[in-house]
Coordinates of C-alpha atoms in Angstrom, one line a residue:
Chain A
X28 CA 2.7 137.8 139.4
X29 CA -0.2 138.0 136.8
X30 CA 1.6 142.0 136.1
X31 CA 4.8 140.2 135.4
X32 CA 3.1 137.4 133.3
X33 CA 1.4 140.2 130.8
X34 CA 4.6 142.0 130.6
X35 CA 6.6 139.0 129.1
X36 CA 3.9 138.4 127.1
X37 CA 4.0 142.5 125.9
X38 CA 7.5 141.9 125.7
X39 CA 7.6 138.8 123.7
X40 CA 5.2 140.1 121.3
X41 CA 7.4 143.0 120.8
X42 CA 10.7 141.0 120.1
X43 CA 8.7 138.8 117.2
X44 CA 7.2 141.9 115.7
X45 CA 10.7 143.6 115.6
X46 CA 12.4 140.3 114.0
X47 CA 9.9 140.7 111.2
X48 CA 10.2 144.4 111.1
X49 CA 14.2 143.9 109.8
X50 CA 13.4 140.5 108.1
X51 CA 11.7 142.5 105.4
X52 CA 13.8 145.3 106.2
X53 CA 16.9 143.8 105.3
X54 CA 15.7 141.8 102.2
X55 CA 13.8 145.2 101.0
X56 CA 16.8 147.2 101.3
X57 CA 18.6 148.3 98.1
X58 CA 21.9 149.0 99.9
X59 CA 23.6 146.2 100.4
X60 CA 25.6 147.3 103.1
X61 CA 22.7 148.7 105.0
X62 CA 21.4 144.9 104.2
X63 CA 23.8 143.0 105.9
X64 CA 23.5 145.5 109.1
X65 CA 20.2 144.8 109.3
X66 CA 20.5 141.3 108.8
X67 CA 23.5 141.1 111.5
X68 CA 20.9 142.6 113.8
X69 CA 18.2 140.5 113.1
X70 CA 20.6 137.8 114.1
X71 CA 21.1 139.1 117.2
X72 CA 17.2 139.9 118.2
X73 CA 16.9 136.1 116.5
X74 CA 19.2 135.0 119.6
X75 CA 16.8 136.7 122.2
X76 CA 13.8 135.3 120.9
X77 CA 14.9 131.6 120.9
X78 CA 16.8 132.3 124.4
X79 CA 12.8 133.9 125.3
X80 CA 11.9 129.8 124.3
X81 CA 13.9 128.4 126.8
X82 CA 17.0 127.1 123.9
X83 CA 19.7 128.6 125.2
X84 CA 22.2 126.1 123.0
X85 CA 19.8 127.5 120.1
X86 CA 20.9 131.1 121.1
X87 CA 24.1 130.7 122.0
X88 CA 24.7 129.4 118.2
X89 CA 23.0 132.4 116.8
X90 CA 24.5 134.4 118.3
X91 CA 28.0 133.1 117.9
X92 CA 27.9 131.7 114.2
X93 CA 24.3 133.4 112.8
X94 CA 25.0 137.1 113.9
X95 CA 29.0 137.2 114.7
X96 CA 30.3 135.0 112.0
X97 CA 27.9 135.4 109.1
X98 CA 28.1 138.9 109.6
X99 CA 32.1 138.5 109.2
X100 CA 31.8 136.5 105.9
X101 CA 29.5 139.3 104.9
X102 CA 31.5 142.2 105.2
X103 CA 34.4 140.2 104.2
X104 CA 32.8 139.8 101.0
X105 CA 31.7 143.3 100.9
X106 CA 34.8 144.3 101.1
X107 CA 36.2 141.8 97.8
X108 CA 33.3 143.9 96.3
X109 CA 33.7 147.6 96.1
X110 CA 36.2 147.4 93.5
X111 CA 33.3 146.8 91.1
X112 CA 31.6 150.4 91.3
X113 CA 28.1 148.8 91.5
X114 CA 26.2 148.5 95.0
X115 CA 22.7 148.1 94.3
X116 CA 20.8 144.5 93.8
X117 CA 19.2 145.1 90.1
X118 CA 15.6 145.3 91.7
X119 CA 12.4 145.2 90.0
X120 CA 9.5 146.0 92.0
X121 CA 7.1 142.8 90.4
X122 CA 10.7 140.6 90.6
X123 CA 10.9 141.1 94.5
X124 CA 7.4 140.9 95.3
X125 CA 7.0 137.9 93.2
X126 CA 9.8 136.3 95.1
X127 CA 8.5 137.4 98.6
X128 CA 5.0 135.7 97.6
X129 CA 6.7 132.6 96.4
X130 CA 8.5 132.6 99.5
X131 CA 5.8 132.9 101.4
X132 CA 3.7 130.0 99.8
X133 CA 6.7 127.5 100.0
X134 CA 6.9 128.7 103.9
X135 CA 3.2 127.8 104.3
X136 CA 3.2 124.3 102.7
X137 CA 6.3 123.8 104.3
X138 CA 5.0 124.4 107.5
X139 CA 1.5 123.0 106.7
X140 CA 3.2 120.0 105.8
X141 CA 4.9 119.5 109.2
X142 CA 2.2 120.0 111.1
X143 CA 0.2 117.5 109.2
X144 CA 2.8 114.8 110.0
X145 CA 3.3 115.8 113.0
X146 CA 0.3 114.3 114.9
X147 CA 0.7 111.0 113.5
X148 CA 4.1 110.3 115.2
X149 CA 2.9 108.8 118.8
X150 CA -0.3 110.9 119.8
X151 CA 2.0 113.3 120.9
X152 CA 5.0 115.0 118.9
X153 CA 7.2 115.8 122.3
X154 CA 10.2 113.7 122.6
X155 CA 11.6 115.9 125.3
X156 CA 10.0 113.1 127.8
X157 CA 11.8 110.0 125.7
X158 CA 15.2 111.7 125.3
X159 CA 14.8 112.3 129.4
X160 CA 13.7 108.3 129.7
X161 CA 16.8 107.5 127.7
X162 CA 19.2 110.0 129.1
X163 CA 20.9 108.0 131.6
X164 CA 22.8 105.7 129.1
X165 CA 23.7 108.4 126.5
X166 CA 27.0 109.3 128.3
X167 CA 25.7 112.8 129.2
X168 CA 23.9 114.5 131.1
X169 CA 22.6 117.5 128.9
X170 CA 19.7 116.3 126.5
X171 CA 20.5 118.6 123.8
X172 CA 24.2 117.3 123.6
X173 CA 22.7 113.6 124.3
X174 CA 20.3 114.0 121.2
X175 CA 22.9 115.6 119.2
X176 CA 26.1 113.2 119.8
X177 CA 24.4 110.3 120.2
X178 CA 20.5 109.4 119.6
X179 CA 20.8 111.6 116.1
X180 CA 24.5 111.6 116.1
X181 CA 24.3 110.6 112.1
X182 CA 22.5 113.9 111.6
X183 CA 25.0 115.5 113.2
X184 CA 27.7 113.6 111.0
X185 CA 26.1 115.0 108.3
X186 CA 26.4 118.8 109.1
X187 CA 29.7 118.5 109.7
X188 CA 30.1 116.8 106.4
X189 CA 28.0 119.8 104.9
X190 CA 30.6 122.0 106.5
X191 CA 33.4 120.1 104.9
X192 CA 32.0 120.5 101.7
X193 CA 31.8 124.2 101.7
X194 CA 35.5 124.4 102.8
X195 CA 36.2 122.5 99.9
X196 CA 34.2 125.0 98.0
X197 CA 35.3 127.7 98.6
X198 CA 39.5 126.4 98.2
X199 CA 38.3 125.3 94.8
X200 CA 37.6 128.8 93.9
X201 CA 42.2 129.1 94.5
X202 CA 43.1 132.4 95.9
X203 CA 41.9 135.2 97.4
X204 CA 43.7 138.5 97.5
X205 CA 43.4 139.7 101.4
X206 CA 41.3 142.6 101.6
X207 CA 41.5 143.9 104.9
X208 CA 43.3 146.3 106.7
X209 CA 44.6 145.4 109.6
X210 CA 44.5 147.6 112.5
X211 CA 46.4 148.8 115.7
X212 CA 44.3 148.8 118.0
X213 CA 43.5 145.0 117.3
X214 CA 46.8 143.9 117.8
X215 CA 46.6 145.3 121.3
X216 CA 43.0 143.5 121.5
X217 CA 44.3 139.9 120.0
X218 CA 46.5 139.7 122.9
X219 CA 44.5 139.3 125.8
X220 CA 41.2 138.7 123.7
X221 CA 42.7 136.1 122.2
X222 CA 43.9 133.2 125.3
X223 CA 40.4 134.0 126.5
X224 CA 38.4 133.2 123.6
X225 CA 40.4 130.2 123.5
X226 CA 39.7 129.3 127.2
X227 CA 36.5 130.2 126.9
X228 CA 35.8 127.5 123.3
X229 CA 37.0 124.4 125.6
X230 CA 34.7 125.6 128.5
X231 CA 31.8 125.8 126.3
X232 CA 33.0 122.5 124.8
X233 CA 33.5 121.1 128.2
X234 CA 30.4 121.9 130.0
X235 CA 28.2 120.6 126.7
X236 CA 28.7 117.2 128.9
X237 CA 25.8 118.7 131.2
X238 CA 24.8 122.3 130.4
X239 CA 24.2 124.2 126.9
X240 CA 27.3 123.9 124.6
X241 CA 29.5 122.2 122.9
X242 CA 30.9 121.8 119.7
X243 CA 29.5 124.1 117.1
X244 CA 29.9 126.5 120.1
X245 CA 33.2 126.0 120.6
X246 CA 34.5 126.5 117.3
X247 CA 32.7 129.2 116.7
X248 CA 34.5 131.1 119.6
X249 CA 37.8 129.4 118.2
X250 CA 36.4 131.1 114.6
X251 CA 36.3 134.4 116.3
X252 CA 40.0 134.0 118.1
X253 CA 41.0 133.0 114.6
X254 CA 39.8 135.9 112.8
X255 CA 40.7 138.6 115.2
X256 CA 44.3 137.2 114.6
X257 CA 43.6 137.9 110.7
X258 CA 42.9 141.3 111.6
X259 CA 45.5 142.1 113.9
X260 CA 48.1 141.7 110.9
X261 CA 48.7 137.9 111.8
X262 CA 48.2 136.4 108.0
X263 CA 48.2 133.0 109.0
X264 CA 45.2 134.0 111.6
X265 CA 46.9 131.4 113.8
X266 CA 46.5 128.5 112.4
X267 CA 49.2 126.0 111.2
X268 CA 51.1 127.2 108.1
X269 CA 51.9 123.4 106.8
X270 CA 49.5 122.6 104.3
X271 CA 48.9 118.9 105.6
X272 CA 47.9 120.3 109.0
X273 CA 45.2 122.6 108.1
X274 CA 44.2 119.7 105.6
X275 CA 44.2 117.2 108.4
X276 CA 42.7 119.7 110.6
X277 CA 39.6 120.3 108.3
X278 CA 38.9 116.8 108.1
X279 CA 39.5 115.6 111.5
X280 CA 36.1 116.5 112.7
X281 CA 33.9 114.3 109.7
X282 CA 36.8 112.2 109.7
X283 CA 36.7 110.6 112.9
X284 CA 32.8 110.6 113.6
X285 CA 32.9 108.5 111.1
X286 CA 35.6 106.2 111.7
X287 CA 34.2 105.7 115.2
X288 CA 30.8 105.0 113.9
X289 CA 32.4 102.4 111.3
X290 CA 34.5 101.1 114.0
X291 CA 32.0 100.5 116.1
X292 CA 29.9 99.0 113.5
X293 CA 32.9 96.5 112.6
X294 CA 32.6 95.6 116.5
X295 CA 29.0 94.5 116.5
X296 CA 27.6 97.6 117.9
X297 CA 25.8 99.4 115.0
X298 CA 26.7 101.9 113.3
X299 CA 27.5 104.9 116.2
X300 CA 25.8 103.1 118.6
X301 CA 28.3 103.7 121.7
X302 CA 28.3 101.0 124.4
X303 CA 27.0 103.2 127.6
X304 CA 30.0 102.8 129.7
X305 CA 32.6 104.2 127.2
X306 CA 29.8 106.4 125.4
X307 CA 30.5 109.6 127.4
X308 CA 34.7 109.1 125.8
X309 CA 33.6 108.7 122.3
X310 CA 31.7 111.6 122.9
X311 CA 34.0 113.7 124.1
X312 CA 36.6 112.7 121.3
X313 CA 34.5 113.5 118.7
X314 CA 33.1 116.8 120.2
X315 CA 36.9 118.1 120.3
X316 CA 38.2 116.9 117.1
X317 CA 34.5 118.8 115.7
X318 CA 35.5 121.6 118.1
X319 CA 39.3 122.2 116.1
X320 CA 37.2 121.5 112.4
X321 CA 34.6 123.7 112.7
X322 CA 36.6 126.7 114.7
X323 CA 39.4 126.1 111.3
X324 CA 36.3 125.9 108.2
X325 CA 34.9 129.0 109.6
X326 CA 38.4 130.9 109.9
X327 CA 39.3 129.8 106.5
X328 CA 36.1 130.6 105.0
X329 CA 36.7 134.4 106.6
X330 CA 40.2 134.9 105.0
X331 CA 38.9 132.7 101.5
X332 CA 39.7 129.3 102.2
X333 CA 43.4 129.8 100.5
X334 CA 44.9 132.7 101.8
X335 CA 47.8 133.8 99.3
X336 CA 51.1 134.3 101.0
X337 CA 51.2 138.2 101.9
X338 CA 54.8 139.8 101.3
X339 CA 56.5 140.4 104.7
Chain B
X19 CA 14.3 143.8 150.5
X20 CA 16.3 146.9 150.6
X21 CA 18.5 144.7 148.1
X22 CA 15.5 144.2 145.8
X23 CA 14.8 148.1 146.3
X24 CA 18.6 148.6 145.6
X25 CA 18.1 146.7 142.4
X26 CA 15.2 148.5 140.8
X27 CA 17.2 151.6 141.4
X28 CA 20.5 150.6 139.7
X29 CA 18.2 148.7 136.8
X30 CA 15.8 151.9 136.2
X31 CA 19.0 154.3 136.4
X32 CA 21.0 151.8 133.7
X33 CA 17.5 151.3 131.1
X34 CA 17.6 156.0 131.6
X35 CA 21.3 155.7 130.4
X36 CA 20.4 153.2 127.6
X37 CA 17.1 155.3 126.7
X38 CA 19.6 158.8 126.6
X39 CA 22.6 156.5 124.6
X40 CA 19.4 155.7 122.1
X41 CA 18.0 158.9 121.7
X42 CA 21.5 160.7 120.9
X43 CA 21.9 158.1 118.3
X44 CA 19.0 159.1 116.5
X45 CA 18.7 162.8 117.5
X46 CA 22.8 163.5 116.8
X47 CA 24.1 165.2 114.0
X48 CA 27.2 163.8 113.4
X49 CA 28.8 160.6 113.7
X50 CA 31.1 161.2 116.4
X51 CA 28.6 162.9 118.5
X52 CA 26.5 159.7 118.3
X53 CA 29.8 157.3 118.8
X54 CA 29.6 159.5 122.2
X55 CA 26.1 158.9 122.9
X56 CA 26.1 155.1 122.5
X57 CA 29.2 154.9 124.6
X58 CA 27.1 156.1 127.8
X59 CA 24.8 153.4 127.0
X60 CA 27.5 150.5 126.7
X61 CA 29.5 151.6 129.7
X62 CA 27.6 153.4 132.4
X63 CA 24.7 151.9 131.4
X64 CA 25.2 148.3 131.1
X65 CA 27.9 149.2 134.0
X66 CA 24.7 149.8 136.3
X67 CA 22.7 146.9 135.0
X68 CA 25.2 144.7 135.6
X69 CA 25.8 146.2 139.3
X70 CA 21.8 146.0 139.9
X71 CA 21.6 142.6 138.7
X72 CA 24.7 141.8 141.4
X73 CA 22.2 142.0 144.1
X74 CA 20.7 139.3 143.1
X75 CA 23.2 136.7 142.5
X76 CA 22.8 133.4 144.3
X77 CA 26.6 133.0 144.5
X78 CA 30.0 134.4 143.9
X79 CA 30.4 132.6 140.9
X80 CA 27.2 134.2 139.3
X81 CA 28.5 137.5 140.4
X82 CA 32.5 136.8 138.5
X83 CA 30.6 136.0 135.4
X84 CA 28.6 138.6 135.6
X85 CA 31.4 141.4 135.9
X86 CA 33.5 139.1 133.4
X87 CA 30.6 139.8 130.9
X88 CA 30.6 143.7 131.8
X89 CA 34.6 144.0 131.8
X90 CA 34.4 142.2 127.9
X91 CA 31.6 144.6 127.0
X92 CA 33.5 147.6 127.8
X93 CA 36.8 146.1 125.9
X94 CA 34.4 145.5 122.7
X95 CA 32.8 148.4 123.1
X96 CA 35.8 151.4 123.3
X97 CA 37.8 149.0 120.4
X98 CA 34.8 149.4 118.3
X99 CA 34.3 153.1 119.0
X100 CA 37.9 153.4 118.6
X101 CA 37.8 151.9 114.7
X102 CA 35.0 153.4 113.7
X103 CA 36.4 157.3 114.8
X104 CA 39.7 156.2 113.7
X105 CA 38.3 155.5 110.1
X106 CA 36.6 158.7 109.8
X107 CA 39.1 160.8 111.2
X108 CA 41.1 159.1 108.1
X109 CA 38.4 159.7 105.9
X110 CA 37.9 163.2 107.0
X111 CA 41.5 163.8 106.1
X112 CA 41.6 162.5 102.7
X113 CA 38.4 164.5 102.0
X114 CA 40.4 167.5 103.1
X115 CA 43.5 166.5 101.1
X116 CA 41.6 166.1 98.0
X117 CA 39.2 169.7 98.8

């Protein structure tokens, strides 16, 4: 057992030094396309190391959104790029250094900061013990989704919102020119990839109720459906082609978190305080109206939030 | 116990594929020879990982996932090899177009 024990450790110890390796890798780089690689990778080793801490719902979402996503938008954007004959960051040796130090010093008071707080919030700065005391009247059994949807649901309100705002963003900036070529052999992929990815979002969504998922999850397999579409040749990338739809669709997510949470204040309850016996409902409305937001922001954002009409 | 031993087999004989699939990646001289190399890896590699870690499932649903996860690997895997020879064979072409 003691073997075992030393070779996690080894192993461990080998997966942090490797992150760091293609952290400074990928910001050192002066190709930009060798950059994002790195960075997709580092993504993906980023997933292992917080699945290696026991947060799966952590990995699953670095995976999905940090690594497979972000590395779409990348070489999306790459892509926009190469008409301009330039592919190198105008790098001064003093300019990056002097940026990595600064870095490093915000990092460190950041951090120094925290744990300065940190023992001054009840002797011990756990909650994983209080969220398990409370668990039994959030409405669900998993305490990630319980700490997320309901005790700190107003954070989560928030990042939607900071989602919304993006989208909004990045359709302010009109339209994009499509940029990619779509191929064959993903046409023959989208067709059987794509019903599974879709089955697959409302599992995830679906077992978030007791088991790591849910929303952010969800749409980020719906994402991926979504832009293997794009790819295949479909220019819509599946999703509605009236305007008020996709409007209603981006909004539907912030929109009615928050409408619940008013509603409920304007019924005495607080503001997303959910009584416990319909609690696990509310949940479950919101997650899927965030499930259909989140999986059409991140399409959009891929194809440039307004896609220009392609000539058939 | 002759399932465990089974297991160590099919798990060292999957990590020698992935080793090989990682050294023709560096060691190869051109990109379709190393498109060749990491496709061991992916298939038969991961393809004998996945069948070493079968003797270990608890259930039958453990054991479904597990091939489901294999079976989308493989998909991802050829369509990405596919793209990236397909592109280079194109390349290749306009290079000898233009020559």
């Amino acid at each position: 057992m003691n073997l075992l024990d030393g070779l996690w450790g080894v192993l461990d110890l080998l997966l942090v030094a490797v992150l760091l390796l293609l952290a400074v890798a990928a910001v050192l780089s002066s190709d930009r396309r060798r950059s994002m690689m790195l960075f997709i990778v580092f993504g993906l080793v980023l997933a292992l190391v917080w699945a290696r801490l026991h947060a799966p719902d952590i990995a699953l979402a670095e995976a999905a959104i940090g690594a497979g996503l972000g590395g779409a938008l990348l070489m999306a954007t790459l892509r926009r790029d190469t008409h301009q004959q330039t592919d190198r960051f105008p790098q001064h040796p003093a300019l990056v250094w002097g940026a990595g130090v600064l870095v490093m010093v915000l990092g460190t008071a950041i951090a120094w900061g925290l744990l300065s707080i940190l023992p001054t919030v009840e002797q011990t700065w756990r909650k994983g013990a209080a969220v398990d005391a409370q668990l039994a009247f959030s409405g669900v059994s998993h305490p990630v989704t319980a700490v997320l949807l309901n005790f700190r649901a107003w954070d989560t309100l928030l990042e939607l919102a900071v989602l919304l705002a993006a989208i909004l963003g990045i359709r302010a900036l009109g339209y994009v020119r499509a940029t990619y070529v779509t191929e064959a052999a993903f046409s023959q992929l989208a067709v059987w990839l794509v019903p599974l990815l879709i089955l697959m979002a409302g599992y995830i969504l679906w077992a978030g109720a007791h088991s790591p998922g849910g929303a952010f999850q969800a749409g980020a397999l719906l994402a991926g459906a979504g832009i293997l579409l794009r790819l295949a040749g479909y220019s819509s990338a599946g999703l509605p082609t009236a305007r008020w739809l996709v409007r209603l669709g981006l909004v539907a997510g912030t929109g009615v978190f928050l409408l619940v949470g008013l509603g409920l204040l304007g019924w005495g309850q607080g503001f997303l305080h959910y009584p416990v016996a319909y609690a696990k409902w509310w949940i479950l409305l919101i997650e899927m109206l965030a499930t259909v937001s989140i999986g059409m922001t991140l399409t959009l954002a891929f194809m440039g939030g307004i896609p220009q009409k392609e000539a058939a | 116990m002759i399932l465990d031993a089974l297991s160590v087999l099919l798990l060292l004989l999957g990590l020698f594929f992935f080793v090989s699939g990682l050294l023709g990646l560096w060691r190869f001289p051109n990109t379709f020879a190393r498109l060749h190399a990491l496709t061991k890896a992916d298939n038969l590699g991961l393809g004998l990982i996945m069948t070493g870690l079968l003797f270990q499932v608890p259930d039958v649903l453990w054991a479904i996932k597990f091939v489901l996860v294999w079976l989308l690997a493989l998909v991802a895997s050829a369509v990405n090899a596919h793209l990236i020879a397909v592109f280079l064979h194109r390349q290749q072409e306009r290079h000898d177009e233009s020559a």
